[in-house]
Amino acid sequence: MASRGTVKASGNFNASADAEVLHKAMKGLGTDEDTILQLLTARSNAQRQQIKATYKTLFGKDLVSDLKGELGGKFETLIVALMTPPITYDVTSLRNAIKGAGTDEKVLVEILASRTPQQVKDIIAAYRQEYDDDLEEDVSGDTSGHFKRLLVILLQVHVTLLLHTETDYTKALFKAGEHKFGTDEQSFVTILGNRSAEHLRKVFDAYMKLSGYEMEESIQRETSGSLRDLLLAVVKCARSVPGYFAETLYYSMKGAGTDDNTLIRVMASRSEVDMLDIRAEFRKKFACSLYSMIKGDTGGDFRKTLLLLCGGDDA
């Protein structure tokens, strides 16, 4: 499958030359941030790993540690994200979300709702290898209620065989959402957690026909808090993963203050996957382009790097 990313592998790649350039950019007084950000955004993640290995060989030092020593703030966080292999980045993000002060539900929701079943399998294995812990147990120990149940279902990545028809599911959801006072959240959780995206889209269509409501409207009305966020993320990702990330980016920048962590996480992790589609969805949904919103909302080297990852304006 052709990548829909904005960041591509460099054609005439030379890891030693790149390592030299980066070393020079950090040597002596002052740091040449511009050289660093231009180079790293023009290489794929796999190439950045080769540069890191070569840098170690040539200079006996860890490239990421050197970058951390020279850079600061949000710009540093973004560059370190770009230097981290994708699975490791997800694993570290989840670990910090669980083990930090208080649980960062937003990170759990975003990663577990949007990654493919194979990616979730890889994440679970890498998490165990890195921390000698079980991700499912850690998530369970740190969350509660239906929110926890749905996260655990999403971690059990076997897509269940479809034993019922769309209609059965839809009726169950309809009953869960509309017909009773108080919501049978269990039905929402079980049905939305266990299904393939293709199947879910059929369920949403049938639900709309039966109830006259979009799935999202019922979730908004009938649930709240972290569970609502997770159910909505699952539904949006079943409809369109790039659409989900377009909205996530928009709301990370909309209004007062910017949720820099979300902005960094999405721009870094989707730059080689589906950033072109995210940009197209963004333009469809909102009155501006992703590029113009980043430009208006950020500054300095942080902004320069984000705009290179965005890769173009769709004004």
Short mmCIF file of C-alpha atoms in Angstrom, two decimals:
data_model
loop_
_atom_site.label_atom_id
_atom_site.label_comp_id
_atom_site.label_asym_id
_atom_site.label_seq_id
_atom_site.Cartn_x
_atom_site.Cartn_y
_atom_site.Cartn_z
CA MET A 1 0.00 0.00 0.00
CA ALA A 2 1.39 3.42 -0.96
CA SER A 3 2.10 5.54 2.07
CA ARG A 4 -0.19 8.54 2.48
CA GLY A 5 2.42 10.28 4.59
CA THR A 6 4.09 13.63 3.96
CA VAL A 7 7.46 12.41 5.24
CA LYS A 8 9.22 10.00 2.88
CA ALA A 9 12.54 8.18 2.90
CA SER A 10 15.31 10.26 1.35
CA GLY A 11 16.48 8.89 -2.01
CA ASN A 12 20.21 9.52 -1.81
CA PHE A 13 20.56 8.66 1.86
CA ASN A 14 23.95 8.64 3.55
CA ALA A 15 23.81 8.00 7.31
CA SER A 16 27.46 9.01 7.91
CA ALA A 17 27.07 12.32 6.08
CA ASP A 18 23.88 13.07 8.03
CA ALA A 19 25.52 12.16 11.34
CA GLU A 20 28.39 14.53 10.52
CA VAL A 21 25.98 17.35 9.67
CA LEU A 22 24.08 16.89 12.95
CA HIS A 23 27.29 16.70 14.97
CA LYS A 24 28.51 19.92 13.40
CA ALA A 25 25.16 21.61 14.05
CA MET A 26 25.55 20.93 17.78
CA LYS A 27 29.29 21.54 18.15
CA GLY A 28 30.80 24.64 19.72
CA LEU A 29 28.84 27.69 20.78
CA GLY A 30 25.20 27.86 19.84
CA THR A 31 23.15 25.26 18.02
CA ASP A 32 22.07 25.33 14.39
CA GLU A 33 18.44 24.34 15.01
CA ASP A 34 17.44 25.03 11.43
CA THR A 35 19.85 22.45 10.02
CA ILE A 36 18.66 19.87 12.56
CA LEU A 37 14.95 20.27 11.85
CA GLN A 38 15.38 20.49 8.07
CA LEU A 39 17.43 17.29 7.99
CA LEU A 40 15.33 15.18 10.35
CA THR A 41 11.98 16.01 8.72
CA ALA A 42 13.46 15.03 5.33
CA ARG A 43 14.31 11.49 6.51
CA SER A 44 12.03 8.57 7.32
CA ASN A 45 11.93 7.15 10.84
CA ALA A 46 13.90 4.08 9.72
CA GLN A 47 16.59 6.37 8.28
CA ARG A 48 16.71 8.38 11.53
CA GLN A 49 17.44 5.12 13.36
CA GLN A 50 20.37 4.46 11.00
CA ILE A 51 21.68 7.99 11.58
CA LYS A 52 21.44 7.38 15.32
CA ALA A 53 23.45 4.13 15.07
CA THR A 54 26.08 5.73 12.82
CA TYR A 55 26.35 8.77 15.11
CA LYS A 56 27.15 6.43 18.00
CA THR A 57 29.84 4.69 15.94
CA LEU A 58 31.42 7.92 14.71
CA PHE A 59 31.27 10.02 17.87
CA GLY A 60 30.76 7.50 20.68
CA LYS A 61 27.71 9.42 21.87
CA ASP A 62 23.96 8.98 21.86
CA LEU A 63 22.37 11.29 19.29
CA VAL A 64 19.11 11.66 21.21
CA SER A 65 20.95 12.60 24.43
CA ASP A 66 22.99 15.18 22.50
CA LEU A 67 19.84 16.63 20.93
CA LYS A 68 18.17 16.82 24.36
CA GLY A 69 21.23 18.62 25.70
CA GLU A 70 21.12 21.23 22.93
CA LEU A 71 17.40 21.80 22.39
CA GLY A 72 14.60 22.75 24.77
CA GLY A 73 10.87 22.93 25.34
CA LYS A 74 8.24 21.79 22.86
CA PHE A 75 10.74 21.79 20.00
CA GLU A 76 12.91 19.28 21.87
CA THR A 77 9.88 17.09 22.67
CA LEU A 78 8.91 17.04 18.99
CA ILE A 79 12.43 16.22 17.75
CA VAL A 80 12.77 13.41 20.32
CA ALA A 81 9.38 12.06 19.14
CA LEU A 82 10.66 12.03 15.55
CA MET A 83 13.79 10.16 16.68
CA THR A 84 11.77 7.39 18.38
CA PRO A 85 10.69 4.23 16.47
CA PRO A 86 6.86 4.25 16.08
CA ILE A 87 6.05 1.24 18.28
CA THR A 88 8.46 2.44 20.98
CA TYR A 89 6.82 5.86 20.81
CA ASP A 90 3.35 4.38 21.37
CA VAL A 91 4.61 2.14 24.17
CA THR A 92 6.36 5.03 25.96
CA SER A 93 3.31 7.28 25.53
CA LEU A 94 1.03 4.63 27.04
CA ARG A 95 3.44 3.94 29.90
CA ASN A 96 3.67 7.64 30.77
CA ALA A 97 -0.11 7.99 30.51
CA ILE A 98 -0.58 5.17 33.03
CA LYS A 99 2.36 5.68 35.36
CA GLY A 100 2.44 9.47 35.46
CA ALA A 101 0.67 11.52 38.12
CA GLY A 102 -2.98 10.74 37.46
CA THR A 103 -3.99 8.85 34.33
CA ASP A 104 -3.83 10.63 30.98
CA GLU A 105 -7.03 9.15 29.55
CA LYS A 106 -6.66 11.16 26.34
CA VAL A 107 -3.53 9.22 25.35
CA LEU A 108 -5.09 5.82 26.13
CA VAL A 109 -8.15 6.73 24.07
CA GLU A 110 -6.22 8.08 21.08
CA ILE A 111 -3.75 5.20 20.74
CA LEU A 112 -6.02 2.26 21.53
CA ALA A 113 -8.92 3.49 19.39
CA SER A 114 -6.85 4.40 16.31
CA ARG A 115 -4.18 1.71 15.91
CA THR A 116 -4.73 -1.37 13.76
CA PRO A 117 -5.19 -4.78 15.45
CA GLN A 118 -1.66 -5.77 14.33
CA GLN A 119 -0.21 -2.57 15.79
CA VAL A 120 -2.00 -3.23 19.09
CA LYS A 121 -0.47 -6.74 19.18
CA ASP A 122 2.99 -5.28 18.55
CA ILE A 123 2.44 -2.62 21.21
CA ILE A 124 1.45 -5.23 23.81
CA ALA A 125 4.54 -7.34 23.00
CA ALA A 126 6.90 -4.34 23.01
CA TYR A 127 5.40 -3.08 26.28
CA ARG A 128 6.07 -6.43 27.93
CA GLN A 129 9.62 -6.51 26.58
CA GLU A 130 10.39 -2.94 27.65
CA TYR A 131 8.81 -2.91 31.12
CA ASP A 132 8.29 -6.59 31.94
CA ASP A 133 4.65 -5.70 32.63
CA ASP A 134 1.32 -6.65 31.12
CA LEU A 135 -0.28 -3.64 29.39
CA GLU A 136 -3.79 -4.95 29.96
CA GLU A 137 -3.14 -5.35 33.70
CA ASP A 138 -1.60 -1.89 33.92
CA VAL A 139 -4.54 -0.31 32.10
CA SER A 140 -7.03 -2.24 34.26
CA GLY A 141 -5.29 -1.22 37.45
CA ASP A 142 -5.42 2.44 36.50
CA THR A 143 -8.96 2.82 35.11
CA SER A 144 -12.46 1.77 36.13
CA GLY A 145 -16.00 1.02 35.05
CA HIS A 146 -17.16 0.75 31.45
CA PHE A 147 -14.22 2.87 30.34
CA LYS A 148 -11.89 0.17 31.63
CA ARG A 149 -14.01 -2.59 30.08
CA LEU A 150 -13.85 -1.04 26.62
CA LEU A 151 -10.09 -0.39 26.84
CA VAL A 152 -9.56 -4.03 27.79
CA ILE A 153 -11.77 -5.19 24.90
CA LEU A 154 -9.73 -3.02 22.51
CA LEU A 155 -6.54 -4.64 23.85
CA GLN A 156 -7.92 -8.12 23.13
CA VAL A 157 -7.41 -7.63 19.45
CA HIS A 158 -9.06 -10.68 17.97
CA VAL A 159 -11.97 -9.36 15.95
CA THR A 160 -14.84 -11.59 16.99
CA LEU A 161 -16.58 -13.60 14.32
CA LEU A 162 -19.92 -12.10 13.46
CA LEU A 163 -22.45 -14.39 15.06
CA HIS A 164 -25.38 -12.04 14.63
CA THR A 165 -26.68 -9.86 11.84
CA GLU A 166 -26.25 -6.10 11.75
CA THR A 167 -29.92 -5.82 12.66
CA ASP A 168 -29.49 -7.71 15.93
CA TYR A 169 -26.68 -5.40 16.99
CA THR A 170 -28.50 -2.31 15.90
CA LYS A 171 -31.62 -3.24 17.84
CA ALA A 172 -29.50 -3.93 20.90
CA LEU A 173 -27.82 -0.53 20.55
CA PHE A 174 -31.14 1.18 19.93
CA LYS A 175 -32.56 -0.39 23.05
CA ALA A 176 -29.39 0.56 24.93
CA GLY A 177 -29.48 4.18 23.84
CA GLU A 178 -32.97 5.35 23.17
CA HIS A 179 -35.72 3.24 24.64
CA LYS A 180 -34.79 3.10 28.27
CA PHE A 181 -34.35 5.71 30.91
CA GLY A 182 -30.68 5.45 31.76
CA THR A 183 -28.37 3.81 29.28
CA ASP A 184 -27.29 0.23 29.07
CA GLU A 185 -23.67 1.26 28.60
CA GLN A 186 -22.67 -2.39 28.61
CA SER A 187 -24.29 -2.88 25.18
CA PHE A 188 -22.50 0.11 23.70
CA VAL A 189 -19.21 -1.18 25.07
CA THR A 190 -19.58 -4.79 23.96
CA ILE A 191 -20.87 -4.06 20.48
CA LEU A 192 -18.53 -1.17 19.67
CA GLY A 193 -15.49 -2.88 21.18
CA ASN A 194 -15.66 -6.22 19.45
CA ARG A 195 -16.14 -5.39 15.79
CA SER A 196 -14.26 -4.68 12.63
CA ALA A 197 -14.49 -1.16 11.18
CA GLU A 198 -16.34 -2.39 8.11
CA HIS A 199 -18.91 -4.16 10.23
CA LEU A 200 -19.31 -1.16 12.53
CA ARG A 201 -20.05 1.14 9.59
CA LYS A 202 -22.93 -1.15 8.61
CA VAL A 203 -24.18 -1.08 12.19
CA PHE A 204 -24.07 2.76 12.20
CA ASP A 205 -26.08 2.92 8.98
CA ALA A 206 -28.67 0.50 10.27
CA TYR A 207 -28.80 2.38 13.60
CA MET A 208 -29.47 5.64 11.75
CA LYS A 209 -32.32 4.02 9.80
CA LEU A 210 -33.87 2.53 12.91
CA SER A 211 -33.49 5.41 15.36
CA GLY A 212 -33.16 8.48 13.18
CA TYR A 213 -29.97 9.36 15.06
CA GLU A 214 -26.32 9.18 14.16
CA MET A 215 -24.41 6.87 16.49
CA GLU A 216 -22.34 9.85 17.68
CA GLU A 217 -25.43 11.82 18.69
CA SER A 218 -26.68 9.00 20.90
CA ILE A 219 -23.26 8.56 22.54
CA GLN A 220 -23.05 12.31 23.20
CA ARG A 221 -26.48 12.30 24.78
CA GLU A 222 -26.38 9.03 26.68
CA THR A 223 -22.84 8.80 28.07
CA SER A 224 -20.29 11.11 29.66
CA GLY A 225 -16.66 11.57 30.68
CA SER A 226 -13.86 9.26 29.55
CA LEU A 227 -16.29 6.57 28.39
CA ARG A 228 -17.96 9.05 26.06
CA ASP A 229 -14.57 10.14 24.68
CA LEU A 230 -13.55 6.55 24.05
CA LEU A 231 -16.85 5.49 22.44
CA LEU A 232 -16.73 8.55 20.17
CA ALA A 233 -13.10 7.82 19.23
CA VAL A 234 -13.97 4.20 18.35
CA VAL A 235 -16.92 5.32 16.21
CA LYS A 236 -14.93 8.07 14.48
CA CYS A 237 -12.00 5.73 13.77
CA ALA A 238 -14.40 3.13 12.34
CA ARG A 239 -15.73 5.81 10.00
CA SER A 240 -12.33 7.31 9.11
CA VAL A 241 -9.03 7.28 11.00
CA PRO A 242 -7.74 10.38 9.15
CA GLY A 243 -11.06 12.10 9.92
CA TYR A 244 -10.59 11.28 13.60
CA PHE A 245 -7.07 12.72 13.61
CA ALA A 246 -8.17 15.84 11.72
CA GLU A 247 -10.66 16.54 14.53
CA THR A 248 -8.10 15.67 17.20
CA LEU A 249 -5.64 18.18 15.71
CA TYR A 250 -8.29 20.87 15.32
CA TYR A 251 -9.42 20.64 18.95
CA SER A 252 -5.82 20.53 20.18
CA MET A 253 -5.38 24.05 18.76
CA LYS A 254 -8.87 25.56 18.94
CA GLY A 255 -9.70 28.10 21.61
CA ALA A 256 -7.44 29.41 24.33
CA GLY A 257 -4.11 27.64 24.70
CA THR A 258 -2.80 24.71 22.70
CA ASP A 259 -2.65 21.08 23.78
CA ASP A 260 0.97 20.77 22.63
CA ASN A 261 1.34 17.14 23.70
CA THR A 262 -1.53 16.03 21.48
CA LEU A 263 -0.32 18.20 18.61
CA ILE A 264 3.18 16.68 18.88
CA ARG A 265 1.92 13.11 19.25
CA VAL A 266 -0.36 13.23 16.21
CA MET A 267 1.99 15.16 13.90
CA ALA A 268 4.94 12.92 14.74
CA SER A 269 3.11 9.59 14.64
CA ARG A 270 1.01 10.22 11.49
CA SER A 271 3.59 12.07 9.35
CA GLU A 272 4.59 8.85 7.55
CA VAL A 273 1.19 7.16 7.70
CA ASP A 274 -1.75 9.27 6.53
CA MET A 275 -0.95 12.98 6.94
CA LEU A 276 -2.09 13.71 3.35
CA ASP A 277 -5.51 12.23 4.15
CA ILE A 278 -5.65 14.03 7.50
CA ARG A 279 -5.01 17.32 5.68
CA ALA A 280 -7.76 16.60 3.16
CA GLU A 281 -10.24 15.68 5.92
CA PHE A 282 -9.23 18.78 7.89
CA ARG A 283 -9.96 21.02 4.91
CA LYS A 284 -13.36 19.35 4.42
CA LYS A 285 -14.43 19.66 8.05
CA PHE A 286 -13.09 23.08 9.02
CA ALA A 287 -12.96 26.59 7.62
CA CYS A 288 -9.16 26.58 7.29
CA SER A 289 -6.28 24.30 6.35
CA LEU A 290 -4.23 22.34 8.89
CA TYR A 291 -1.16 24.29 7.72
CA SER A 292 -2.73 27.70 8.37
CA MET A 293 -4.01 26.64 11.79
CA ILE A 294 -0.57 25.37 12.88
CA LYS A 295 1.00 28.54 11.52
CA GLY A 296 -1.36 30.75 13.50
CA ASP A 297 -1.15 28.75 16.68
CA THR A 298 2.55 27.96 17.18
CA GLY A 299 5.90 29.73 16.86
CA GLY A 300 9.64 29.43 16.38
CA ASP A 301 11.46 26.20 15.52
CA PHE A 302 8.49 24.26 16.88
CA ARG A 303 6.27 25.82 14.21
CA LYS A 304 8.87 25.33 11.45
CA THR A 305 9.14 21.62 12.24
CA LEU A 306 5.37 21.10 12.45
CA LEU A 307 4.84 22.86 9.10
CA LEU A 308 7.47 20.63 7.45
CA LEU A 309 5.68 17.57 8.85
CA CYS A 310 2.37 18.97 7.60
CA GLY A 311 4.08 19.24 4.22
CA GLY A 312 1.93 21.85 2.48
CA ASP A 313 -1.00 24.19 2.61
CA ASP A 314 -4.48 23.30 1.33
CA ALA A 315 -5.82 26.84 1.45
#
